[in-house]
PDB file of C-alpha atoms and ligand atoms in Angstrom:
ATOM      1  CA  UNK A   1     -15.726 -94.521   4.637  1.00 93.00           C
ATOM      2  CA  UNK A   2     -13.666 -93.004   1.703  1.00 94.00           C
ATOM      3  CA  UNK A   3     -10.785 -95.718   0.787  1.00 96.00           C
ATOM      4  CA  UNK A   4     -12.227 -98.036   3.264  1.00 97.00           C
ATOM      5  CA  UNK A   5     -12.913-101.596   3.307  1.00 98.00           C
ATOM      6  CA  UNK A   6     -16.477-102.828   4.447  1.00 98.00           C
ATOM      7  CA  UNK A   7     -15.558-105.395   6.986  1.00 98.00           C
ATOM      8  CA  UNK A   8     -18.850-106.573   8.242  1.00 98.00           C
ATOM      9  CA  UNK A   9     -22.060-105.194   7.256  1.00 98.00           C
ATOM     10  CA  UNK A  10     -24.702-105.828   9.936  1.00 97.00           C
ATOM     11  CA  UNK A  11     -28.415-105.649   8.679  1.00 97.00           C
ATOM     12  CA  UNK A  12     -30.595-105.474  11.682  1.00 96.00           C
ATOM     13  CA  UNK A  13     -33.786-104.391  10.192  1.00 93.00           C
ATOM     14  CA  UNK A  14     -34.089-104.650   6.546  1.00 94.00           C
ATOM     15  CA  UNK A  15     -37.700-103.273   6.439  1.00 95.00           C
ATOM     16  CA  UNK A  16     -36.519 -99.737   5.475  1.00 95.00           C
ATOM     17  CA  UNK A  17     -38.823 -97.561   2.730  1.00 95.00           C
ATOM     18  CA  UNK A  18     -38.548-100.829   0.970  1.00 95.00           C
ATOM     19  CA  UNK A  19     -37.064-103.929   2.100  1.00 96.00           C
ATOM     20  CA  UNK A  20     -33.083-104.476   1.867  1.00 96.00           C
ATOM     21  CA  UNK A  21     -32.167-107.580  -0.501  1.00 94.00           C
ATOM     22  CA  UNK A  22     -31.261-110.472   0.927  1.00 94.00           C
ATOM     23  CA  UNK A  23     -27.453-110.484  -0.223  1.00 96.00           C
ATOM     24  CA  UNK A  24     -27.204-106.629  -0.052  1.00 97.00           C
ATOM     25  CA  UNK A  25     -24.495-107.319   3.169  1.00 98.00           C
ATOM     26  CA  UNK A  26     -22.831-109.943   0.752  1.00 97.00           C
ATOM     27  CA  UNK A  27     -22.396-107.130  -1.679  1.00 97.00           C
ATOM     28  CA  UNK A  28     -21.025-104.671   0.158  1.00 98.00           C
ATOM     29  CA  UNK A  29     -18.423-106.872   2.549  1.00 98.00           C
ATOM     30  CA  UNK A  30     -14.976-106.786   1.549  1.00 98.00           C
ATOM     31  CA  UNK A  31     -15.699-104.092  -1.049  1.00 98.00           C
ATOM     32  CA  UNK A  32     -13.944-100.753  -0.853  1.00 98.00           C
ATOM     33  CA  UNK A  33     -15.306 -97.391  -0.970  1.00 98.00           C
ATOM     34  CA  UNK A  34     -13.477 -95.480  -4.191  1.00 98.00           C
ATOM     35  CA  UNK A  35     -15.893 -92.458  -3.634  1.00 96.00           C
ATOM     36  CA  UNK A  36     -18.324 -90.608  -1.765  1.00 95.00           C
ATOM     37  CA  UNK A  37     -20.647 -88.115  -3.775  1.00 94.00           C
ATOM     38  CA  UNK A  38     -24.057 -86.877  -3.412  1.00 92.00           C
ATOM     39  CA  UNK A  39     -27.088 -86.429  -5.915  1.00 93.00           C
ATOM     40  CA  UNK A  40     -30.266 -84.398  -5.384  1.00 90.00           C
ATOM     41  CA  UNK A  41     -31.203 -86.195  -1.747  1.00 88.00           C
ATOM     42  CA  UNK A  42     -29.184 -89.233  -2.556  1.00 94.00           C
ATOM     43  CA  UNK A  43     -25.769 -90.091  -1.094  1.00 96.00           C
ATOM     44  CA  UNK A  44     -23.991 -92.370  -3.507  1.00 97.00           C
ATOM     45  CA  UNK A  45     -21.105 -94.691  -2.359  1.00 98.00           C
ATOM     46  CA  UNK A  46     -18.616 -95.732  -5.510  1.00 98.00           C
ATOM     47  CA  UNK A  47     -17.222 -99.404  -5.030  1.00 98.00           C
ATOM     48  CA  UNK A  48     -14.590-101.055  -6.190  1.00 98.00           C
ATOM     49  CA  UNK A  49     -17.131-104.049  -7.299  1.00 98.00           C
ATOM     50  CA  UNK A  50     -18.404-101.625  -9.857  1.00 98.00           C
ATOM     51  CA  UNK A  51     -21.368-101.443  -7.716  1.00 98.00           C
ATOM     52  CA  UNK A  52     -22.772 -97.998  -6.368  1.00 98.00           C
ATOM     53  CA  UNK A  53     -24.724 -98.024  -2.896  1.00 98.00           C
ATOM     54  CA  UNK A  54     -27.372 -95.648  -3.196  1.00 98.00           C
ATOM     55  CA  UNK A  55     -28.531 -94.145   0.402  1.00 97.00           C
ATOM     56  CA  UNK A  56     -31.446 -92.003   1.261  1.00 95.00           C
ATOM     57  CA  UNK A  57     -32.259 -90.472   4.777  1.00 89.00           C
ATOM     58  CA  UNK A  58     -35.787 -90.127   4.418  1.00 87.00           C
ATOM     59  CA  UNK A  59     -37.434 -87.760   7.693  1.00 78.00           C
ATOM     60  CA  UNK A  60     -35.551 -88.867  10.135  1.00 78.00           C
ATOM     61  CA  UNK A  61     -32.501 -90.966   9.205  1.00 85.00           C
ATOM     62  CA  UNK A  62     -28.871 -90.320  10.343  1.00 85.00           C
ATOM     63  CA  UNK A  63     -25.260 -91.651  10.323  1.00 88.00           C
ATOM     64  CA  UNK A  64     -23.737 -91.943  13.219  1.00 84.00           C
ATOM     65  CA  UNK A  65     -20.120 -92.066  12.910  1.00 84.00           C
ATOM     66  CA  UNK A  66     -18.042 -94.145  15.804  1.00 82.00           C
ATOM     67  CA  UNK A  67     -14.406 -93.977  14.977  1.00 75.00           C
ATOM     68  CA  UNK A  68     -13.846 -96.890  18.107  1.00 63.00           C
ATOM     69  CA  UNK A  69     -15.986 -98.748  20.002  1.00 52.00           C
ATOM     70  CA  UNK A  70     -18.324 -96.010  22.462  1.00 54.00           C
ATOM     71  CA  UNK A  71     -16.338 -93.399  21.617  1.00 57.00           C
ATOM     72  CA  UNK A  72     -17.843 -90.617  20.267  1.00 57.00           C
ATOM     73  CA  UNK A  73     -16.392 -88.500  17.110  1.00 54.00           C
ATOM     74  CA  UNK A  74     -17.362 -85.237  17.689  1.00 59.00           C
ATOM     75  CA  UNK A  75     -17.375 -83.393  14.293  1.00 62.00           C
ATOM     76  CA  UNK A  76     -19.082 -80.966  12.801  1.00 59.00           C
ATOM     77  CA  UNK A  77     -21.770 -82.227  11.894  1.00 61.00           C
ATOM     78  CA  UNK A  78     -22.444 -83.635  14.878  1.00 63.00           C
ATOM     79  CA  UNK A  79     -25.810 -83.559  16.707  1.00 62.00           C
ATOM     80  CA  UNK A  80     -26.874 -84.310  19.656  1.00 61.00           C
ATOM     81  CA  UNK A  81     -29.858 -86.591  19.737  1.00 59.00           C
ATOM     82  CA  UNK A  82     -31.895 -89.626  21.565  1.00 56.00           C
ATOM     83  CA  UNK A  83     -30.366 -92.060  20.057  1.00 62.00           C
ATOM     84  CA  UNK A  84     -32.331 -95.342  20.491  1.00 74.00           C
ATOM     85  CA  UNK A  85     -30.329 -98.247  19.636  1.00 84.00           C
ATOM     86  CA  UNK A  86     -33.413-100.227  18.550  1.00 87.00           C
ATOM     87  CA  UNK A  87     -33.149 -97.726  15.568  1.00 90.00           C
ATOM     88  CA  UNK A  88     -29.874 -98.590  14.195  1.00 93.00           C
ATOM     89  CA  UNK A  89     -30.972-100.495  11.696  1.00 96.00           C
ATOM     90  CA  UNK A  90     -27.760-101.156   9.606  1.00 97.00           C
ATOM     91  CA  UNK A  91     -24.427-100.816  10.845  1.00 96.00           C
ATOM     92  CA  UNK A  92     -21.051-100.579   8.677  1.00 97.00           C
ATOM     93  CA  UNK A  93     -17.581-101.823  10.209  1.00 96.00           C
ATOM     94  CA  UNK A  94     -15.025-100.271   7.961  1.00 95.00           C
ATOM     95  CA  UNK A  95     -11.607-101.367   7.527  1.00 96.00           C
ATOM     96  CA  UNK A  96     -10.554 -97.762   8.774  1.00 91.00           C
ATOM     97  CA  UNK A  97     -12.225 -98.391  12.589  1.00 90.00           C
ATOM     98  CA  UNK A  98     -14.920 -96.442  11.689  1.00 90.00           C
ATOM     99  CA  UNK A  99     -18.225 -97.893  12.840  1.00 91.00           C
ATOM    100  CA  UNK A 100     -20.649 -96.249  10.835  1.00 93.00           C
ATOM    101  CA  UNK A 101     -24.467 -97.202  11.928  1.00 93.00           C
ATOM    102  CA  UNK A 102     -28.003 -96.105  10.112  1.00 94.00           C
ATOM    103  CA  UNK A 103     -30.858 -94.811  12.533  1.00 91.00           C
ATOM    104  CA  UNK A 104     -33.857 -93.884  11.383  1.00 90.00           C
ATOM    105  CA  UNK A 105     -36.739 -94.193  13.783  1.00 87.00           C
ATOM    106  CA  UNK A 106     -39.532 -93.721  10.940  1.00 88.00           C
ATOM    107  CA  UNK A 107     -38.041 -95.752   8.515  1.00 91.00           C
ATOM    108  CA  UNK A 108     -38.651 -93.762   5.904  1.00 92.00           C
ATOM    109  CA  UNK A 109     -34.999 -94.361   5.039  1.00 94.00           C
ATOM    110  CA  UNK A 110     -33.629 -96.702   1.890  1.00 96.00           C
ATOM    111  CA  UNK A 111     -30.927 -98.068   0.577  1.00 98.00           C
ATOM    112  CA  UNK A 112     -29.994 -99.369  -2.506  1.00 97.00           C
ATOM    113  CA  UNK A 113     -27.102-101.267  -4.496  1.00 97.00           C
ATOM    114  CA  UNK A 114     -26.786-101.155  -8.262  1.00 97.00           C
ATOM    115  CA  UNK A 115     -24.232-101.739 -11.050  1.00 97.00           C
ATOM    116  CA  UNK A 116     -22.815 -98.160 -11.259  1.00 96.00           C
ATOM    117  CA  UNK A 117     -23.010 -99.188 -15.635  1.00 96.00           C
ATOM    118  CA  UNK A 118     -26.871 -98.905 -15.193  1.00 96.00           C
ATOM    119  CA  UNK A 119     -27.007 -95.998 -12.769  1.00 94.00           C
ATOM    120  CA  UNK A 120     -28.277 -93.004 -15.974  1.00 91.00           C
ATOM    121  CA  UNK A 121     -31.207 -96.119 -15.740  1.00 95.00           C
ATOM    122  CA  UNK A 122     -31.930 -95.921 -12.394  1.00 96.00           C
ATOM    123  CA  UNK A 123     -35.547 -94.893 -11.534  1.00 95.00           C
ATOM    124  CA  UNK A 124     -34.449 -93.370  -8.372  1.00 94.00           C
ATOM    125  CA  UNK A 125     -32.412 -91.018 -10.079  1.00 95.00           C
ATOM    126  CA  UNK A 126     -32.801 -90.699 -13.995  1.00 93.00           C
ATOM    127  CA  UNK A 127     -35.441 -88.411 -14.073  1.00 93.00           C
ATOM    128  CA  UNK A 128     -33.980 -85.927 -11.433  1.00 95.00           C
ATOM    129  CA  UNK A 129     -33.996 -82.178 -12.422  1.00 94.00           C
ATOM    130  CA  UNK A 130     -30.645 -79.962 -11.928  1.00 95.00           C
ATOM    131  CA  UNK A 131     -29.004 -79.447  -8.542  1.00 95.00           C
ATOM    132  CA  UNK A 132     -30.157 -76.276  -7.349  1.00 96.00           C
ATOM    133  CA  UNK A 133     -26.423 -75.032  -6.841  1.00 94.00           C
ATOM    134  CA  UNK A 134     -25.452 -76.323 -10.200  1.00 92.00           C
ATOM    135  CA  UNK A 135     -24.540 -73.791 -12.550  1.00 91.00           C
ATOM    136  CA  UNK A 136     -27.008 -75.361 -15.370  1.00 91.00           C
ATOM    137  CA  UNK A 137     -29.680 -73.896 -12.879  1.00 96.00           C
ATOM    138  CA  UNK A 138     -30.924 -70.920 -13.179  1.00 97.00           C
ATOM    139  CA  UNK A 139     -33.860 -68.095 -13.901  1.00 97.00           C
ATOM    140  CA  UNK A 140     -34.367 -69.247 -17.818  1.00 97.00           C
ATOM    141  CA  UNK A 141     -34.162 -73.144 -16.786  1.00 96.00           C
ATOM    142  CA  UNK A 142     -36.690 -72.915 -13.884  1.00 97.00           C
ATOM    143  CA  UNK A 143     -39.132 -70.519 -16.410  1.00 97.00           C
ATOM    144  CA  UNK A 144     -38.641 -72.994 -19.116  1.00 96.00           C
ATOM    145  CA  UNK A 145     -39.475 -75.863 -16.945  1.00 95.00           C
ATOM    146  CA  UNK A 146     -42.887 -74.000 -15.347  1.00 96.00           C
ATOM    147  CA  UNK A 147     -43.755 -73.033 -18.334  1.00 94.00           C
ATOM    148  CA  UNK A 148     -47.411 -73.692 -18.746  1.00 93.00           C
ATOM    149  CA  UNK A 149     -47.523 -75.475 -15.445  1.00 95.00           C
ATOM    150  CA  UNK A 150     -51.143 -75.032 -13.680  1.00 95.00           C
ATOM    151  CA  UNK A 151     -49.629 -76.072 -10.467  1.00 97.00           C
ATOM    152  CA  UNK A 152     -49.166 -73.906  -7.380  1.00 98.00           C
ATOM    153  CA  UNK A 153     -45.304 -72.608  -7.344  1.00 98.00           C
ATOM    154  CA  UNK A 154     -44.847 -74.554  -4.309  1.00 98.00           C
ATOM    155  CA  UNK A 155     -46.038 -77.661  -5.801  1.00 98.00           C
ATOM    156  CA  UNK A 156     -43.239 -76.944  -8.417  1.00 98.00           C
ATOM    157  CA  UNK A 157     -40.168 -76.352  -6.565  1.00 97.00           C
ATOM    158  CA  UNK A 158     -40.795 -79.392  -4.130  1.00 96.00           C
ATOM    159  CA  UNK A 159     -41.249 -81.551  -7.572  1.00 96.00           C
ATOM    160  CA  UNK A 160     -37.707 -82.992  -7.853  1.00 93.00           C
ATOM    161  CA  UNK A 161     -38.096 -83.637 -12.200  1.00 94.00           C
ATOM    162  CA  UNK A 162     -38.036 -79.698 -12.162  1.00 96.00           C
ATOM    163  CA  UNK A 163     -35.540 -78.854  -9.438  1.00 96.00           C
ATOM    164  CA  UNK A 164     -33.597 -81.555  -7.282  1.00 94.00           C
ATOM    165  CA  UNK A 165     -33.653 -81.930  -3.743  1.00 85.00           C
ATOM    166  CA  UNK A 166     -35.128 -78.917  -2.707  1.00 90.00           C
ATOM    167  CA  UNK A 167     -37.914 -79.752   0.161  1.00 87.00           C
ATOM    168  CA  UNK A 168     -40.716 -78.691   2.254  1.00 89.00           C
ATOM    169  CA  UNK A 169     -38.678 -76.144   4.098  1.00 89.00           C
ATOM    170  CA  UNK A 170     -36.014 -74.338   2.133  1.00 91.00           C
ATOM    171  CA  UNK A 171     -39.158 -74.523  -0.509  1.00 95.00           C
ATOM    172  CA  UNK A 172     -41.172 -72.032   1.877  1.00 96.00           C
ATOM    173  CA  UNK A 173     -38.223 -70.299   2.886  1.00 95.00           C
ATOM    174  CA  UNK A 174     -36.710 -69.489  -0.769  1.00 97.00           C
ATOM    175  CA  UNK A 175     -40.333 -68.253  -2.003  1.00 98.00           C
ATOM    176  CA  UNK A 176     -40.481 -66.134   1.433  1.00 98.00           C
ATOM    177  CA  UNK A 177     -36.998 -64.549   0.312  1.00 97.00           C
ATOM    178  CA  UNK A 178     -38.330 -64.211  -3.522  1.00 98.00           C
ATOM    179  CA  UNK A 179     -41.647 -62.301  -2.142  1.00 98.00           C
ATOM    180  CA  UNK A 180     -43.666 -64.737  -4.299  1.00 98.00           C
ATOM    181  CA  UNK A 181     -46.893 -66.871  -3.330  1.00 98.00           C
ATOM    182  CA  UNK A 182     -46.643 -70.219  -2.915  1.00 98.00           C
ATOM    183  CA  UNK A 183     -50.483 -70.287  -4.309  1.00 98.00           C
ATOM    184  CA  UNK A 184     -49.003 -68.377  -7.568  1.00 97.00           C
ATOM    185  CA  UNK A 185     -49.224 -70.254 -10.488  1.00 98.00           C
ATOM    186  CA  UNK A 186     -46.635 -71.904 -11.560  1.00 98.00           C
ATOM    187  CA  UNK A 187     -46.501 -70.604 -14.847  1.00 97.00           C
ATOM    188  CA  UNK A 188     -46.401 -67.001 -14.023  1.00 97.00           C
ATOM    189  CA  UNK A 189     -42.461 -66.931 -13.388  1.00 98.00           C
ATOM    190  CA  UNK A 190     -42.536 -67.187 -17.554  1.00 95.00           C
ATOM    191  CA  UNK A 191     -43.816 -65.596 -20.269  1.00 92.00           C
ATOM    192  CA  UNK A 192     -46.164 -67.763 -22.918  1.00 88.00           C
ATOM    193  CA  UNK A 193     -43.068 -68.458 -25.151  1.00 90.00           C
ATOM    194  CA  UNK A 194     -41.533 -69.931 -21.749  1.00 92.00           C
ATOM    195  CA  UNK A 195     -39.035 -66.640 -21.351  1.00 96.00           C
ATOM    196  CA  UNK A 196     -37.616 -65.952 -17.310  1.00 97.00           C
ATOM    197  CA  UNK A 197     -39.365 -63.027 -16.111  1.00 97.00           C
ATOM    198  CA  UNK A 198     -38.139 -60.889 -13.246  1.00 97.00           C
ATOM    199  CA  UNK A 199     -40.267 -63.716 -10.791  1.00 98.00           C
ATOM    200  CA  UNK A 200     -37.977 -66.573 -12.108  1.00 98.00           C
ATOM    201  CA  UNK A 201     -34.928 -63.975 -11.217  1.00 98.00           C
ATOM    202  CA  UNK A 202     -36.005 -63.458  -7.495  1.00 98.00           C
ATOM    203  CA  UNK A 203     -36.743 -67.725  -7.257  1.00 98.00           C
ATOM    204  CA  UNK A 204     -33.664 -68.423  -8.185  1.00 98.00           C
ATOM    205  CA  UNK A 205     -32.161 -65.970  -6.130  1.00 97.00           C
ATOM    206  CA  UNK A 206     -34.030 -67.091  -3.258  1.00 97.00           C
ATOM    207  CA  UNK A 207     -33.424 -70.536  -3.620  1.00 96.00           C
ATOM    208  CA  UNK A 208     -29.875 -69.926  -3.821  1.00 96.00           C
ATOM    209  CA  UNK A 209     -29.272 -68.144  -1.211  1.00 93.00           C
ATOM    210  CA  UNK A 210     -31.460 -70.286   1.490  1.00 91.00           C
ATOM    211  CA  UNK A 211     -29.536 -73.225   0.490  1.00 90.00           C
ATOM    212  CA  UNK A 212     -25.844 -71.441   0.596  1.00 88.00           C
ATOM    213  CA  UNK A 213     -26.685 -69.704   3.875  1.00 85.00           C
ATOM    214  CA  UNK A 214     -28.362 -73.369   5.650  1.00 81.00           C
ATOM    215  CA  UNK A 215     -25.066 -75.055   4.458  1.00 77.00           C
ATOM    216  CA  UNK A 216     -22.788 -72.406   5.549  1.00 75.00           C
ATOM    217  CA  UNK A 217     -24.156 -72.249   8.803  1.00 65.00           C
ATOM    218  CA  UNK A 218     -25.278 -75.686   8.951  1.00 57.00           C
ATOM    219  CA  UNK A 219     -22.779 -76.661  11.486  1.00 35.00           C
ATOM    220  CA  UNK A 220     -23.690 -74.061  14.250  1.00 36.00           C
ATOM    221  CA  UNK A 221     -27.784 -73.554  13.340  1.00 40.00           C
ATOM    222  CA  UNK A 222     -27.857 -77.480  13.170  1.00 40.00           C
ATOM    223  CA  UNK A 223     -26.153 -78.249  16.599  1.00 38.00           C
ATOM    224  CA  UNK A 224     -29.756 -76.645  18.095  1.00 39.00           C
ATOM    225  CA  UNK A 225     -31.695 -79.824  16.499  1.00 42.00           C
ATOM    226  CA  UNK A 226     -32.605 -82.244  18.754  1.00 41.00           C
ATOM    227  CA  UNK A 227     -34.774 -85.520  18.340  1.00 39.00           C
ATOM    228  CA  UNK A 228     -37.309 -86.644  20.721  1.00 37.00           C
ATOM    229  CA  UNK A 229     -39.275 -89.678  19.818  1.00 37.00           C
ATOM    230  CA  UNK A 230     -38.418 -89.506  16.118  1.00 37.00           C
ATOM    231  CA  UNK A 231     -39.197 -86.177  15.592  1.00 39.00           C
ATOM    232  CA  UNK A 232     -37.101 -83.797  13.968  1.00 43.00           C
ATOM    233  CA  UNK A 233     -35.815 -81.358  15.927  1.00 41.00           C
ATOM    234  CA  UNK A 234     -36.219 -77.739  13.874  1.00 43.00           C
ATOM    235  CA  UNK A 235     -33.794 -74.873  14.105  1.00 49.00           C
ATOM    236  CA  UNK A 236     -36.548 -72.940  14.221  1.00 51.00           C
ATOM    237  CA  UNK A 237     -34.869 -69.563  15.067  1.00 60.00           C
ATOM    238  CA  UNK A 238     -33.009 -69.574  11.550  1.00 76.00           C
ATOM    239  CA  UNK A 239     -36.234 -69.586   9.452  1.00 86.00           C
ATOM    240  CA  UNK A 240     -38.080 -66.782   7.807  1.00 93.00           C
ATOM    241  CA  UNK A 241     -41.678 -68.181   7.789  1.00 94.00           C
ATOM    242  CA  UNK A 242     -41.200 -72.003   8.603  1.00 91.00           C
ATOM    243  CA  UNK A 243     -42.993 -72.892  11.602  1.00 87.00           C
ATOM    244  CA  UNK A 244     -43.610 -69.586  12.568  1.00 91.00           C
ATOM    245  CA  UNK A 245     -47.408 -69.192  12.049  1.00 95.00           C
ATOM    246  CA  UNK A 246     -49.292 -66.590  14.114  1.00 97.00           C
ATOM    247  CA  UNK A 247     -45.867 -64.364  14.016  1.00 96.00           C
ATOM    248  CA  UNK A 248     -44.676 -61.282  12.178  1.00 97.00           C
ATOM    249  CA  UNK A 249     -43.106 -61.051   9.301  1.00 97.00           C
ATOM    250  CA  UNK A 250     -39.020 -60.736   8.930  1.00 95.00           C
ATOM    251  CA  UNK A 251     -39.407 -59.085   5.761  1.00 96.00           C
ATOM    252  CA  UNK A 252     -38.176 -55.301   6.992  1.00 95.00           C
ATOM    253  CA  UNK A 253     -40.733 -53.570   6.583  1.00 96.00           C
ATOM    254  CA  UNK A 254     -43.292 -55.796   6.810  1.00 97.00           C
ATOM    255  CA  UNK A 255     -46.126 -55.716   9.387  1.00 95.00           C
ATOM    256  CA  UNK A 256     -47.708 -58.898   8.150  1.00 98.00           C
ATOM    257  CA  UNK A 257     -48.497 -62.552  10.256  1.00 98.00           C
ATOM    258  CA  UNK A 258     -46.935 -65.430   9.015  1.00 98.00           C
ATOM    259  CA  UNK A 259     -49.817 -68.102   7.906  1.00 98.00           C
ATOM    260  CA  UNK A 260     -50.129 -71.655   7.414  1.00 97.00           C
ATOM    261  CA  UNK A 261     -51.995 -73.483   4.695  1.00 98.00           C
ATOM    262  CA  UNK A 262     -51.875 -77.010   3.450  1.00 97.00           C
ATOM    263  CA  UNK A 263     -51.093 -77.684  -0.129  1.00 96.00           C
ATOM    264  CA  UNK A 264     -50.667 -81.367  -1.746  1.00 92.00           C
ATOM    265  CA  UNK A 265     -50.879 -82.436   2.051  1.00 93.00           C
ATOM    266  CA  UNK A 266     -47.800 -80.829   3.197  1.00 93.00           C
ATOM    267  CA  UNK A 267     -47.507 -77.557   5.715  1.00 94.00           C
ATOM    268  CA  UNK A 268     -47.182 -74.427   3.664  1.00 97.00           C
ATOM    269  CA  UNK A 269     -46.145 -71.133   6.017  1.00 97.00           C
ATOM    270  CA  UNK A 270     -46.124 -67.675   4.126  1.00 98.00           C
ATOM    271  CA  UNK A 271     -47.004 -63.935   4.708  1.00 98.00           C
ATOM    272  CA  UNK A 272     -49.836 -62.817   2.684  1.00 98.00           C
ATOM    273  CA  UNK A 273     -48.622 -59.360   3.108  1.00 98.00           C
ATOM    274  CA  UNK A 274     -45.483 -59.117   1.194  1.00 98.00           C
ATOM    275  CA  UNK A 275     -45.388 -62.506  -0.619  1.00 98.00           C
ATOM    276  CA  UNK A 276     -47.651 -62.172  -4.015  1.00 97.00           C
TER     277      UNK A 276
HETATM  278 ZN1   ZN B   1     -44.251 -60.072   4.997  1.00 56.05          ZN
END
């Protein structure tokens, strides 16, 4: 899409998280693409109206990537999937032959186009913590944000004004690598003046390291996922504790079973044994 023209802009559904606007084709066709970037779980598309289209997967959105009609571009971030047609719900015909088409069977997906001038506005995005890769994140920034917080420490992480993009998953897998509750307090990874203790050290850590080891071997781990009637497929054989209740620990070591709880509604999976 980078340097491309949109051509055509084909809006088959609109009803997405929220609905599309009704000229949101009308602002994207004959626009080009200056830039391609990314924030938190946002993909943001510069163009050269001075507009920025704002995208969001939701659970089970994808791009697919056509580079000519029924051919397939096999890349490497390609996976193989059902792919209902009657979930492309917007499809992009770029001046470079690409075809690139929105699925998303839930529709949990959104998109959104705004002046990139009022973008630091944007309610979307303005109130966004740091990227967890960033180097403004780390062990004194997480304490000083927790600081005080009566929340569990799950709660925090997947709360995206304290750290961005960070979700259910890699949220139970980073505190599984950190050997920290996700029932802990919040708080507890600081000291009352709001000081990193050695807690916040092993989060961050954690965190870190999930995330650089899921994108590093994203390609391979992720050509395992598969969808089946909207679900998403898990690559279940990378994770730690995720999805793995009832099984032992992979802590070495460890002899505990991995156990699931619910917190704020969502599936928590931990081992009681070696995660305090
Ligand atoms: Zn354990």
């Amino acid at each position: 899409m980078e340097n491309a023209r949109f051509d055509k802009v084909e809006v088959r559904r609109g009803d997405l998280r929220w609905p599309l606007p009704g000229d949101f084709a009308k602002r994207l066709e004959g626009k080009t693409v200056t830039g391609l970037g990314r924030r938190a779980k946002y993909l943001l598309a510069d163009l050269s109206s001075g507009d920025v289209l704002i995208m969001h997967l939701g659970m089970s959105g994808s791009f697919h990537v056509f580079r000519e009609a029924g051919a397939k571009a096999l890349g490497r971030y390609y996976h193989e999937r059902a792919n209902y047609a009657a979930h492309d719900h917007v499809v992009f015909h770029m001046s470079s032959g690409a075809i690139v088409t929105f699925n998303d069977p839930r529709r949990f997906g959104s998109m959104k186009i705004v002046p990139r001038g009022k973008l630091d506005a944007e309610p979307l995005l303005n109130r966004l913590g740091p990227e967890p890769l960033g180097n403004e994140f780390d062990a004194a920034m997480l304490a000083r944000a927790c600081k005080g917080k009566k929340t569990s420490l799950k709660a925090a992480l997947l709360d995206q004004q304290i750290v961005a993009g960070l979700g259910n998953i890699y949220v139970c897998e980073a505190l599984h690598r950190a050997r920290l509750s996700p029932k802990r307090r919040a708080s507890t990874i600081a000291d009352r003046g709001g000081t990193a203790n050695e807690r916040a050290e092993r989060l961050v850590e954690g965190i870190k390291a999930v995330l650089n080891e899921a994108i590093t071997d994203g390609g391979a781990s992720l050509r395992d996922h598969r969808l089946t009637d909207g679900e998403l497929g898990m690559f279940q054989h990378r994770f730690r504790v995720y999805d793995r209740e009832g099984e032992t620990c992979r802590t070495p070591g460890c002899r505990g079973t991995i156990k699931r709880i619910v917190q704020n509604g969502r599936s928590t999976f931990y081992c009681p044994v070696c995660q305090k």
